[in-house]
GROMACS .gro file of C-alpha atoms in nm:
model
  180
    1MET     CA    1  -4.988  -3.020  -0.178
    2PHE     CA    2  -4.674  -2.773  -0.337
    3SER     CA    3  -4.332  -2.891  -0.194
    4ARG     CA    4  -4.071  -2.602  -0.117
    5ARG     CA    5  -3.814  -2.797  -0.169
    6PRO     CA    6  -3.708  -2.799  -0.562
    7LEU     CA    7  -3.777  -2.444  -0.537
    8VAL     CA    8  -3.473  -2.383  -0.266
    9ARG     CA    9  -3.283  -2.636  -0.451
   10SER     CA   10  -3.277  -2.409  -0.775
   11TRP     CA   11  -3.249  -2.132  -0.602
   12LEU     CA   12  -2.897  -2.246  -0.402
   13SER     CA   13  -2.810  -2.417  -0.759
   14LEU     CA   14  -2.872  -2.032  -0.876
   15ILE     CA   15  -2.678  -1.895  -0.608
   16GLY     CA   16  -2.379  -2.167  -0.638
   17ALA     CA   17  -2.358  -2.070  -1.003
   18ALA     CA   18  -2.348  -1.675  -0.960
   19LEU     CA   19  -2.057  -1.727  -0.724
   20VAL     CA   20  -1.888  -1.938  -0.950
   21LEU     CA   21  -1.949  -1.691  -1.242
   22ALA     CA   22  -1.854  -1.388  -0.996
   23THR     CA   23  -1.514  -1.561  -0.890
   24THR     CA   24  -1.417  -1.637  -1.260
   25ILE     CA   25  -1.531  -1.289  -1.321
   26ALA     CA   26  -1.321  -1.111  -1.041
   27ALA     CA   27  -1.011  -1.309  -1.115
   28PRO     CA   28  -0.698  -1.106  -1.183
   29ALA     CA   29  -0.636  -1.039  -1.514
   30ARG     CA   30  -0.270  -1.037  -1.519
   31ALA     CA   31   0.075  -1.022  -1.731
   32SER     CA   32   0.235  -1.400  -1.744
   33ASP     CA   33   0.405  -1.299  -1.457
   34ASP     CA   34   0.245  -1.171  -1.120
   35PRO     CA   35   0.450  -0.899  -0.940
   36GLU     CA   36   0.683  -1.014  -0.658
   37LEU     CA   37   0.598  -0.821  -0.302
   38ILE     CA   38   0.888  -0.692  -0.139
   39PHE     CA   39   0.726  -0.545   0.192
   40LYS     CA   40   0.351  -0.441   0.330
   41ARG     CA   41   0.367  -0.151   0.595
   42SER     CA   42   0.060  -0.138   0.838
   43THR     CA   43  -0.124   0.203   0.797
   44VAL     CA   44  -0.427   0.165   1.052
   45TRP     CA   45  -0.381  -0.061   1.340
   46LYS     CA   46  -0.718  -0.255   1.410
   47LEU     CA   47  -0.747  -0.455   1.750
   48LEU     CA   48  -0.910  -0.757   1.639
   49SER     CA   49  -0.888  -0.783   1.265
   50PRO     CA   50  -0.610  -0.719   1.009
   51ASP     CA   51  -0.445  -0.388   0.978
   52ALA     CA   52  -0.474  -0.198   0.653
   53LYS     CA   53  -0.158  -0.201   0.468
   54LEU     CA   54   0.067  -0.033   0.220
   55ALA     CA   55   0.199  -0.310   0.000
   56THR     CA   56   0.485  -0.258  -0.231
   57TYR     CA   57   0.575  -0.461  -0.548
   58VAL     CA   58   0.790  -0.488  -0.810
   59LEU     CA   59   0.737  -0.641  -1.169
   60ASP     CA   60   0.967  -0.694  -1.431
   61ASP     CA   61   0.840  -0.571  -1.781
   62PRO     CA   62   0.744  -0.855  -1.996
   63LEU     CA   63   0.840  -0.675  -2.300
   64VAL     CA   64   1.131  -0.425  -2.213
   65GLN     CA   65   1.408  -0.667  -2.077
   66GLY     CA   66   1.621  -0.453  -1.778
   67VAL     CA   67   1.335  -0.279  -1.665
   68ALA     CA   68   1.145  -0.344  -1.363
   69CYS     CA   69   0.862  -0.129  -1.241
   70TYR     CA   70   0.811  -0.099  -0.841
   71PHE     CA   71   0.409   0.051  -0.731
   72THR     CA   72   0.261   0.059  -0.406
   73VAL     CA   73  -0.105   0.000  -0.357
   74PRO     CA   74  -0.325   0.023  -0.037
   75GLU     CA   75  -0.454  -0.272   0.099
   76LYS     CA   76  -0.779  -0.262   0.300
   77GLY     CA   77  -0.798  -0.412   0.670
   78GLY     CA   78  -1.032  -0.516   0.896
   79TRP     CA   79  -1.220  -0.871   0.824
   80ILE     CA   80  -1.400  -0.764   0.496
   81GLY     CA   81  -1.057  -0.682   0.380
   82TRP     CA   82  -0.932  -0.990   0.480
   83ALA     CA   83  -1.209  -1.217   0.254
   84GLY     CA   84  -1.105  -1.014  -0.008
   85LEU     CA   85  -1.439  -0.852  -0.046
   86ALA     CA   86  -1.376  -0.437   0.025
   87GLU     CA   87  -1.324  -0.248  -0.240
   88GLU     CA   88  -0.969  -0.100  -0.255
   89LEU     CA   89  -0.889   0.240  -0.261
   90SER     CA   90  -0.776   0.397  -0.601
   91ASN     CA   91  -0.476   0.509  -0.477
   92VAL     CA   92  -0.134   0.396  -0.668
   93SER     CA   93   0.238   0.493  -0.721
   94ILE     CA   94   0.509   0.361  -0.929
   95ALA     CA   95   0.831   0.395  -0.963
   96CYS     CA   96   1.021   0.208  -1.298
   97ARG     CA   97   1.424   0.156  -1.320
   98GLN     CA   98   1.659   0.017  -1.583
   99VAL     CA   99   1.829  -0.235  -1.405
  100GLY     CA  100   2.025  -0.424  -1.645
  101PRO     CA  101   2.078  -0.350  -2.007
  102ILE     CA  102   1.766  -0.273  -2.236
  103SER     CA  103   1.652  -0.497  -2.506
  104PHE     CA  104   1.275  -0.517  -2.636
  105ARG     CA  105   1.125  -0.850  -2.703
  106GLY     CA  106   0.845  -0.739  -2.910
  107ASN     CA  107   0.670  -0.426  -3.072
  108PHE     CA  108   0.413  -0.251  -2.887
  109GLU     CA  109   0.163   0.054  -2.920
  110GLN     CA  110   0.172   0.361  -2.728
  111GLY     CA  111  -0.034   0.307  -2.373
  112SER     CA  112  -0.023  -0.068  -2.454
  113ASP     CA  113  -0.073  -0.262  -2.111
  114MET     CA  114   0.207  -0.404  -1.910
  115TYR     CA  115   0.011  -0.530  -1.626
  116ARG     CA  116  -0.373  -0.523  -1.469
  117GLN     CA  117  -0.507  -0.602  -1.125
  118ARG     CA  118  -0.866  -0.603  -0.988
  119ARG     CA  119  -0.921  -0.337  -0.692
  120SER     CA  120  -1.262  -0.476  -0.649
  121LEU     CA  121  -1.521  -0.746  -0.712
  122PHE     CA  122  -1.619  -0.599  -1.015
  123PHE     CA  123  -1.590  -0.234  -1.106
  124LYS     CA  124  -1.218  -0.125  -1.047
  125LYS     CA  125  -0.866  -0.206  -1.149
  126MET     CA  126  -0.534  -0.107  -1.140
  127GLN     CA  127  -0.320  -0.065  -1.445
  128ILE     CA  128  -0.013  -0.013  -1.591
  129VAL     CA  129   0.089   0.071  -1.951
  130ARG     CA  130   0.374   0.157  -2.150
  131GLY     CA  131   0.446   0.403  -2.363
  132CYS     CA  132   0.791   0.554  -2.558
  133ASP     CA  133   0.875   0.928  -2.572
  134ALA     CA  134   1.037   0.874  -2.876
  135LYS     CA  135   1.265   1.224  -2.908
  136ARG     CA  136   1.424   1.161  -2.595
  137ASN     CA  137   1.456   0.753  -2.636
  138THR     CA  138   1.294   0.709  -2.290
  139LEU     CA  139   1.025   0.457  -2.187
  140VAL     CA  140   0.657   0.609  -2.000
  141TYR     CA  141   0.513   0.425  -1.721
  142LEU     CA  142   0.147   0.532  -1.637
  143ALA     CA  143  -0.005   0.336  -1.320
  144TYR     CA  144  -0.379   0.437  -1.293
  145THR     CA  145  -0.694   0.307  -1.174
  146ASP     CA  146  -1.058   0.351  -1.358
  147LYS     CA  147  -1.339   0.259  -1.240
  148LEU     CA  148  -1.633   0.149  -1.435
  149ILE     CA  149  -1.894   0.407  -1.338
  150GLU     CA  150  -1.688   0.684  -1.211
  151GLY     CA  151  -1.364   0.702  -1.368
  152SER     CA  152  -1.044   0.783  -1.130
  153PRO     CA  153  -0.843   1.031  -1.145
  154GLN     CA  154  -0.567   0.844  -0.944
  155ASN     CA  155  -0.231   0.812  -1.136
  156SER     CA  156   0.119   0.823  -1.137
  157THR     CA  157   0.384   0.859  -1.380
  158SER     CA  158   0.746   0.727  -1.427
  159THR     CA  159   0.985   0.730  -1.696
  160VAL     CA  160   1.312   0.526  -1.763
  161PRO     CA  161   1.588   0.658  -2.016
  162ILE     CA  162   1.749   0.419  -2.191
  163VAL     CA  163   2.096   0.425  -2.160
  164PRO     CA  164   2.414   0.240  -2.190
  165TRP     CA  165   2.446  -0.061  -1.936
  166GLY     CA  166   2.801  -0.148  -1.825
  167THR     CA  167   3.049  -0.167  -2.109
  168SER     CA  168   2.801  -0.208  -2.395
  169GLN     CA  169   2.728   0.130  -2.611
  170ASP     CA  170   2.447   0.005  -2.801
  171VAL     CA  171   2.146   0.130  -2.721
  172PRO     CA  172   1.815   0.035  -2.852
  173LYS     CA  173   1.580   0.321  -2.981
  174CYS     CA  174   1.240   0.277  -2.807
  175ALA     CA  175   1.096   0.439  -3.108
  176ASP     CA  176   1.206   0.152  -3.354
  177TYR     CA  177   0.995  -0.137  -3.135
  178LEU     CA  178   0.648   0.097  -3.156
  179THR     CA  179   0.337  -0.029  -3.396
  180ASP     CA  180   0.148   0.208  -3.577
   0.00000   0.00000   0.00000
C-alpha cells in the first residue's frame, strides 16, 4: 500500500526551504550602518493590536563625512504589520543637513545608492541616492520607493550646500569626487 508520510515530509522540507529562501531574499539591503531611530509617532490607533506609526530615522552618509539625512517612513499597524508581513506604504520624506565639516571618503556616480531598505516581502524597496550639482557645489539626495511591477511616483528631495564649517575656509567641490 502507498504511504503518504514520505510525500508529506518532502512537502514540509520544500516549504521550509522556501521560507528560508524568502527570508534571505527579504533581508534588507543596507549600507554598512543601519539608520538610528529618532522617534515614532502613532497615526492610527488600534484597540487590540499595534498602532500604525510614522518612524523618523537618521543616517550618516557613509561616503560624505559631515552629512546626515533624516527620513520618515510609515509603519503599518495591526498584527500583520507587527509580524513584518504587511506591504508598507510608498510614502517617504527626507531632509539632509551638514552636521560638521564635509570631507569625501571616495568617488561616487550621479544617482549612486546611499541606502536601501525593503518595504515589503518581495516587491518594494525604499532608496536614498546621492548626486552632485557641480555648478552650485551642492549635494542632492533623493529618497524614493520603487515597486517591481508598477513603479512608484512617491519621492522626496533634499539638498546640502557645501559651505565652510567653523574656522576652516577650505570647502571641497563635490564635482571633484564624481566618476564619469
